[in-house]
CSV table of C-alpha atoms in Angstrom, one decimal:
chain,number,residue,atom,x,y,z
J,1,SER,CA,9.8,-52.7,-14.2
J,2,ASN,CA,7.2,-55.1,-13.0
J,3,ASN,CA,10.0,-58.5,-12.1
J,4,GLY,CA,13.1,-55.9,-11.4
J,5,ASN,CA,15.0,-57.2,-14.6
J,6,ASP,CA,13.2,-55.6,-17.5
J,7,TRP,CA,12.9,-52.4,-17.0
J,8,SER,CA,10.6,-49.6,-19.6
J,9,TYR,CA,12.5,-47.4,-22.0
J,10,SER,CA,10.5,-44.7,-21.5
J,11,PHE,CA,11.2,-42.7,-18.4
J,12,SER,CA,10.4,-39.6,-16.6
J,13,GLN,CA,12.3,-36.9,-14.9
J,14,PHE,CA,11.6,-36.3,-11.0
J,15,SER,CA,12.5,-32.8,-9.7
J,16,PHE,CA,13.6,-31.6,-6.3
J,17,VAL,CA,12.6,-28.1,-5.6
J,18,GLU,CA,13.7,-25.7,-2.3
J,19,PRO,CA,10.1,-25.3,-0.5
J,20,ILE,CA,8.0,-22.4,-1.2
J,21,THR,CA,8.0,-20.4,2.2
J,22,VAL,CA,5.5,-16.7,2.1
J,23,SER,CA,6.4,-14.3,5.0
J,24,GLY,CA,4.1,-11.2,4.8
J,25,PHE,CA,2.6,-8.8,2.3
J,26,GLU,CA,2.0,-5.2,1.2
J,27,PRO,CA,0.0,-3.2,1.5
J,28,GLN,CA,-2.5,-4.5,4.5
J,29,ASN,CA,-5.7,-2.0,3.9
J,30,GLY,CA,-7.5,-0.9,1.0
J,31,PRO,CA,-11.3,-0.3,0.4
J,32,VAL,CA,-13.8,-2.5,0.6
J,33,SER,CA,-14.2,-1.4,-3.4
J,34,GLY,CA,-11.5,-4.0,-4.1
J,35,GLY,CA,-9.0,-3.6,-6.8
J,36,THR,CA,-5.6,-3.1,-4.2
J,37,VAL,CA,-3.3,-4.9,-5.8
J,38,VAL,CA,-1.2,-6.7,-3.4
J,39,THR,CA,2.3,-8.0,-2.9
J,40,VAL,CA,3.3,-11.1,-1.1
J,41,GLN,CA,6.6,-11.6,-0.1
J,42,GLY,CA,8.1,-14.8,-0.1
J,43,ALA,CA,10.7,-17.4,-1.5
J,44,ASN,CA,10.7,-19.9,-4.1
J,45,PHE,CA,7.9,-19.4,-5.8
J,46,GLY,CA,8.9,-20.5,-9.4
J,47,SER,CA,7.8,-20.4,-12.7
J,48,THR,CA,5.7,-16.6,-13.6
J,49,SER,CA,3.5,-19.2,-15.5
J,50,ALA,CA,2.3,-20.8,-12.3
J,51,SER,CA,-1.1,-20.9,-11.3
J,52,VAL,CA,-1.6,-19.3,-7.3
J,53,GLU,CA,-4.8,-18.3,-5.5
J,54,CYS,CA,-4.8,-15.6,-2.8
J,55,HIS,CA,-7.7,-16.1,-0.5
J,56,PHE,CA,-9.5,-12.3,1.8
J,57,GLY,CA,-11.7,-13.4,4.0
J,58,ASP,CA,-14.5,-15.4,2.0
J,59,SER,CA,-13.7,-14.8,-1.2
J,60,PHE,CA,-10.5,-14.7,-3.8
J,61,SER,CA,-8.7,-14.1,-6.4
J,62,TYR,CA,-6.1,-15.9,-8.7
J,63,GLY,CA,-2.3,-14.2,-8.3
J,64,ASP,CA,-0.2,-13.8,-10.9
J,65,VAL,CA,3.8,-14.7,-10.2
J,66,VAL,CA,5.9,-12.3,-10.6
J,67,SER,CA,9.6,-13.1,-9.5
J,68,ALA,CA,10.7,-15.8,-7.2
J,69,SER,CA,10.1,-14.1,-4.2
J,70,GLU,CA,6.8,-12.2,-5.0
J,71,ILE,CA,3.1,-12.4,-6.3
J,72,GLN,CA,0.6,-10.4,-6.8
J,73,CYS,CA,-3.2,-10.1,-5.8
J,74,THR,CA,-5.9,-7.9,-6.7
J,75,THR,CA,-8.2,-8.0,-3.7
J,76,PRO,CA,-11.9,-8.5,-4.3
J,77,THR,CA,-14.9,-6.7,-3.3
J,78,SER,CA,-15.8,-6.7,0.1
J,79,THR,CA,-17.2,-5.0,3.8
J,80,VAL,CA,-15.6,-3.1,6.4
J,81,GLY,CA,-13.3,-5.4,8.2
J,82,ASP,CA,-10.8,-7.5,9.1
J,83,VAL,CA,-10.4,-10.5,7.2
J,84,GLN,CA,-7.5,-13.8,6.8
J,85,VAL,CA,-5.1,-13.8,3.9
J,86,THR,CA,-4.2,-17.2,2.6
J,87,VAL,CA,-2.1,-18.4,-0.2
J,88,LEU,CA,-2.7,-21.9,-2.2
J,89,ALA,CA,0.7,-22.3,-4.1
J,90,HIS,CA,0.6,-23.9,-7.5
J,91,SER,CA,2.7,-26.9,-5.2
J,92,GLY,CA,-0.3,-27.5,-3.6
J,93,ASP,CA,1.1,-26.0,-0.2
J,94,THR,CA,-1.8,-23.7,2.3
J,95,PHE,CA,-0.3,-20.7,4.0
J,96,VAL,CA,-2.4,-18.9,6.4
J,97,LEU,CA,-0.7,-15.4,7.1
J,98,ASN,CA,0.1,-13.7,10.4
J,99,ASP,CA,-1.6,-10.5,9.6
J,100,LYS,CA,-4.9,-9.4,8.4
J,101,PHE,CA,-6.0,-7.0,5.5
J,102,LYS,CA,-8.5,-4.7,6.1
J,103,TYR,CA,-11.2,-3.1,4.5
J,104,HIS,CA,-12.0,0.7,4.9
J,105,ASN,CA,-14.2,2.8,3.2
J,106,GLU,CA,-13.5,5.2,0.9
J,107,VAL,CA,-11.4,8.2,1.7
J,108,GLU,CA,-13.4,11.2,2.0
J,109,LEU,CA,-11.8,14.8,2.1
J,110,PHE,CA,-13.1,17.7,3.4
J,111,SER,CA,-10.2,20.8,3.8
J,112,ILE,CA,-6.7,21.0,4.3
J,113,SER,CA,-4.9,23.9,5.9
J,114,PRO,CA,-3.6,25.8,5.2
J,115,ASN,CA,-4.4,25.6,1.3
J,116,THR,CA,-1.2,27.2,0.2
J,117,GLY,CA,2.3,28.1,1.3
J,118,PRO,CA,5.9,29.4,0.3
J,119,SER,CA,8.3,27.1,-2.1
J,120,ASN,CA,11.5,27.8,0.7
J,121,ILE,CA,9.4,26.6,3.9
J,122,ASP,CA,8.7,23.5,5.3
J,123,GLN,CA,5.0,23.1,5.6
J,124,LYS,CA,2.5,21.1,8.3
J,125,ILE,CA,-0.8,20.1,6.7
J,126,VAL,CA,-3.6,19.0,8.6
J,127,VAL,CA,-6.5,17.4,6.3
J,128,LYS,CA,-10.2,16.6,8.0
J,129,GLY,CA,-11.9,14.1,6.6
J,130,MET,CA,-13.6,10.6,6.7
J,131,ASN,CA,-12.2,7.1,6.9
J,132,PHE,CA,-8.8,7.5,7.8
J,133,VAL,CA,-6.5,4.3,8.8
J,134,ASN,CA,-3.5,4.5,11.5
J,135,SER,CA,-1.4,3.1,9.0
J,136,ASN,CA,2.2,2.7,8.3
J,137,SER,CA,1.2,3.5,4.6
J,138,LEU,CA,-0.4,6.1,5.3
J,139,CYS,CA,0.6,9.1,2.7
J,140,CYS,CA,-0.5,12.6,1.2
J,141,LYS,CA,-0.1,13.2,-2.7
J,142,PHE,CA,0.6,16.6,-4.3
J,143,GLY,CA,0.8,16.1,-7.7
J,144,ALA,CA,3.0,13.6,-7.7
J,145,GLU,CA,4.9,14.0,-5.1
J,146,GLU,CA,4.1,11.6,-2.6
J,147,VAL,CA,4.9,12.4,1.0
J,148,THR,CA,4.1,10.4,4.9
J,149,GLY,CA,0.7,10.8,6.7
J,150,VAL,CA,0.4,10.8,10.4
J,151,PHE,CA,-2.8,9.9,12.0
J,152,LEU,CA,-4.0,12.0,14.3
J,153,SER,CA,-7.6,10.4,14.1
J,154,ASP,CA,-9.9,8.7,11.5
J,155,GLU,CA,-11.0,12.3,11.0
J,156,LYS,CA,-7.8,14.0,10.8
J,157,ILE,CA,-4.4,13.4,9.5
J,158,ALA,CA,-0.9,15.8,9.0
J,159,CYS,CA,1.4,15.4,6.5
J,160,ASP,CA,4.5,17.7,5.9
J,161,LEU,CA,5.9,19.2,2.9
J,162,LYS,CA,9.1,20.0,2.6
J,163,GLN,CA,10.6,22.8,0.7
J,164,GLY,CA,12.2,23.1,-3.0
J,165,MET,CA,8.7,22.1,-5.0
J,166,ALA,CA,8.3,24.9,-8.2
J,167,ALA,CA,5.6,27.4,-7.8
J,168,GLY,CA,2.3,26.8,-8.5
J,169,GLY,CA,-1.3,24.6,-8.4
J,170,TYR,CA,-0.9,20.6,-7.3
J,171,THR,CA,-3.9,18.7,-7.0
J,172,PHE,CA,-3.8,16.9,-3.2
J,173,ARG,CA,-4.9,12.8,-2.2
J,174,VAL,CA,-5.0,11.0,0.3
J,175,SER,CA,-3.8,7.3,0.6
J,176,ASN,CA,-4.7,5.1,3.7
J,177,ASN,CA,-2.1,2.5,1.8
J,178,CYS,CA,0.1,4.5,-0.5
J,179,VAL,CA,-1.5,2.7,-3.1
J,180,ASP,CA,-5.1,3.5,-3.8
J,181,PHE,CA,-5.9,7.4,-3.3
J,182,SER,CA,-8.9,9.0,-2.2
J,183,ILE,CA,-11.3,9.6,-5.2
J,184,GLN,CA,-12.0,13.0,-3.8
J,185,SER,CA,-9.1,15.8,-4.3
J,186,LEU,CA,-8.4,19.3,-2.9
J,187,GLY,CA,-6.0,22.1,-4.1
J,188,TYR,CA,-2.9,23.2,-2.9
J,189,VAL,CA,-0.7,26.4,-4.5
J,190,VAL,CA,3.0,26.5,-3.6
J,191,SER,CA,3.3,30.4,-3.7
J,192,GLY,CA,7.3,32.0,-4.4
J,193,GLU,CA,9.7,32.2,-2.4
J,194,ALA,CA,8.9,34.0,1.4
J,195,LEU,CA,11.4,36.4,2.1
J,196,VAL,CA,11.9,39.4,5.1
J,197,GLU,CA,13.7,42.3,4.2
J,198,THR,CA,13.1,44.4,7.3
J,199,ILE,CA,12.1,44.3,10.6
J,200,GLN,CA,10.3,46.8,12.5
J,201,PRO,CA,10.9,48.0,15.4
J,202,ALA,CA,14.5,46.6,15.7
J,203,LEU,CA,15.2,46.3,19.4
J,204,GLY,CA,12.9,46.2,22.3
J,205,SER,CA,12.9,46.2,26.2
J,206,VAL,CA,13.2,42.5,27.4
J,207,THR,CA,10.7,42.9,30.3
């Protein structure tokens, strides 16, 4: 109204919504070649058709709102190092995340030891290679079976393979983030069950 008495016939509706919040993202590392799908967690992201930008340092990619609590972005290429992660929401708000994203070189695999073991005994596998990252999401994959990896150094990790896998040959790969697995692979063979039938001698001196 221009005079407080005569009001327009047309109108627009204004809706109040809960403010967007951003709490974190996973995974927090990936290869310099890019292509890592990063999931940003938060709340009130709204419509899945909304436009979002994810900035990784000086580069960015467009993100997808997959639910009210998750956005997915694909990392661009970069160089080795940590970069700041910033999310530009469709609301116009900018969110600078506390954790940084670590770019690393591609994982290289040299050897695994042992490279074979029985199906009924737990195995600790030591893997030698390059560009391993001290990450909570470090993992190893035997075929389709994923197991947690233990960081020992940037050239060595350990993987605990539990008993119960079927006998046969498996392709072995490693991932620093349990998303992007190494291009290189090695072979691991699960043999039949190990059995102990007799022990000789059956007794001996205590000294």
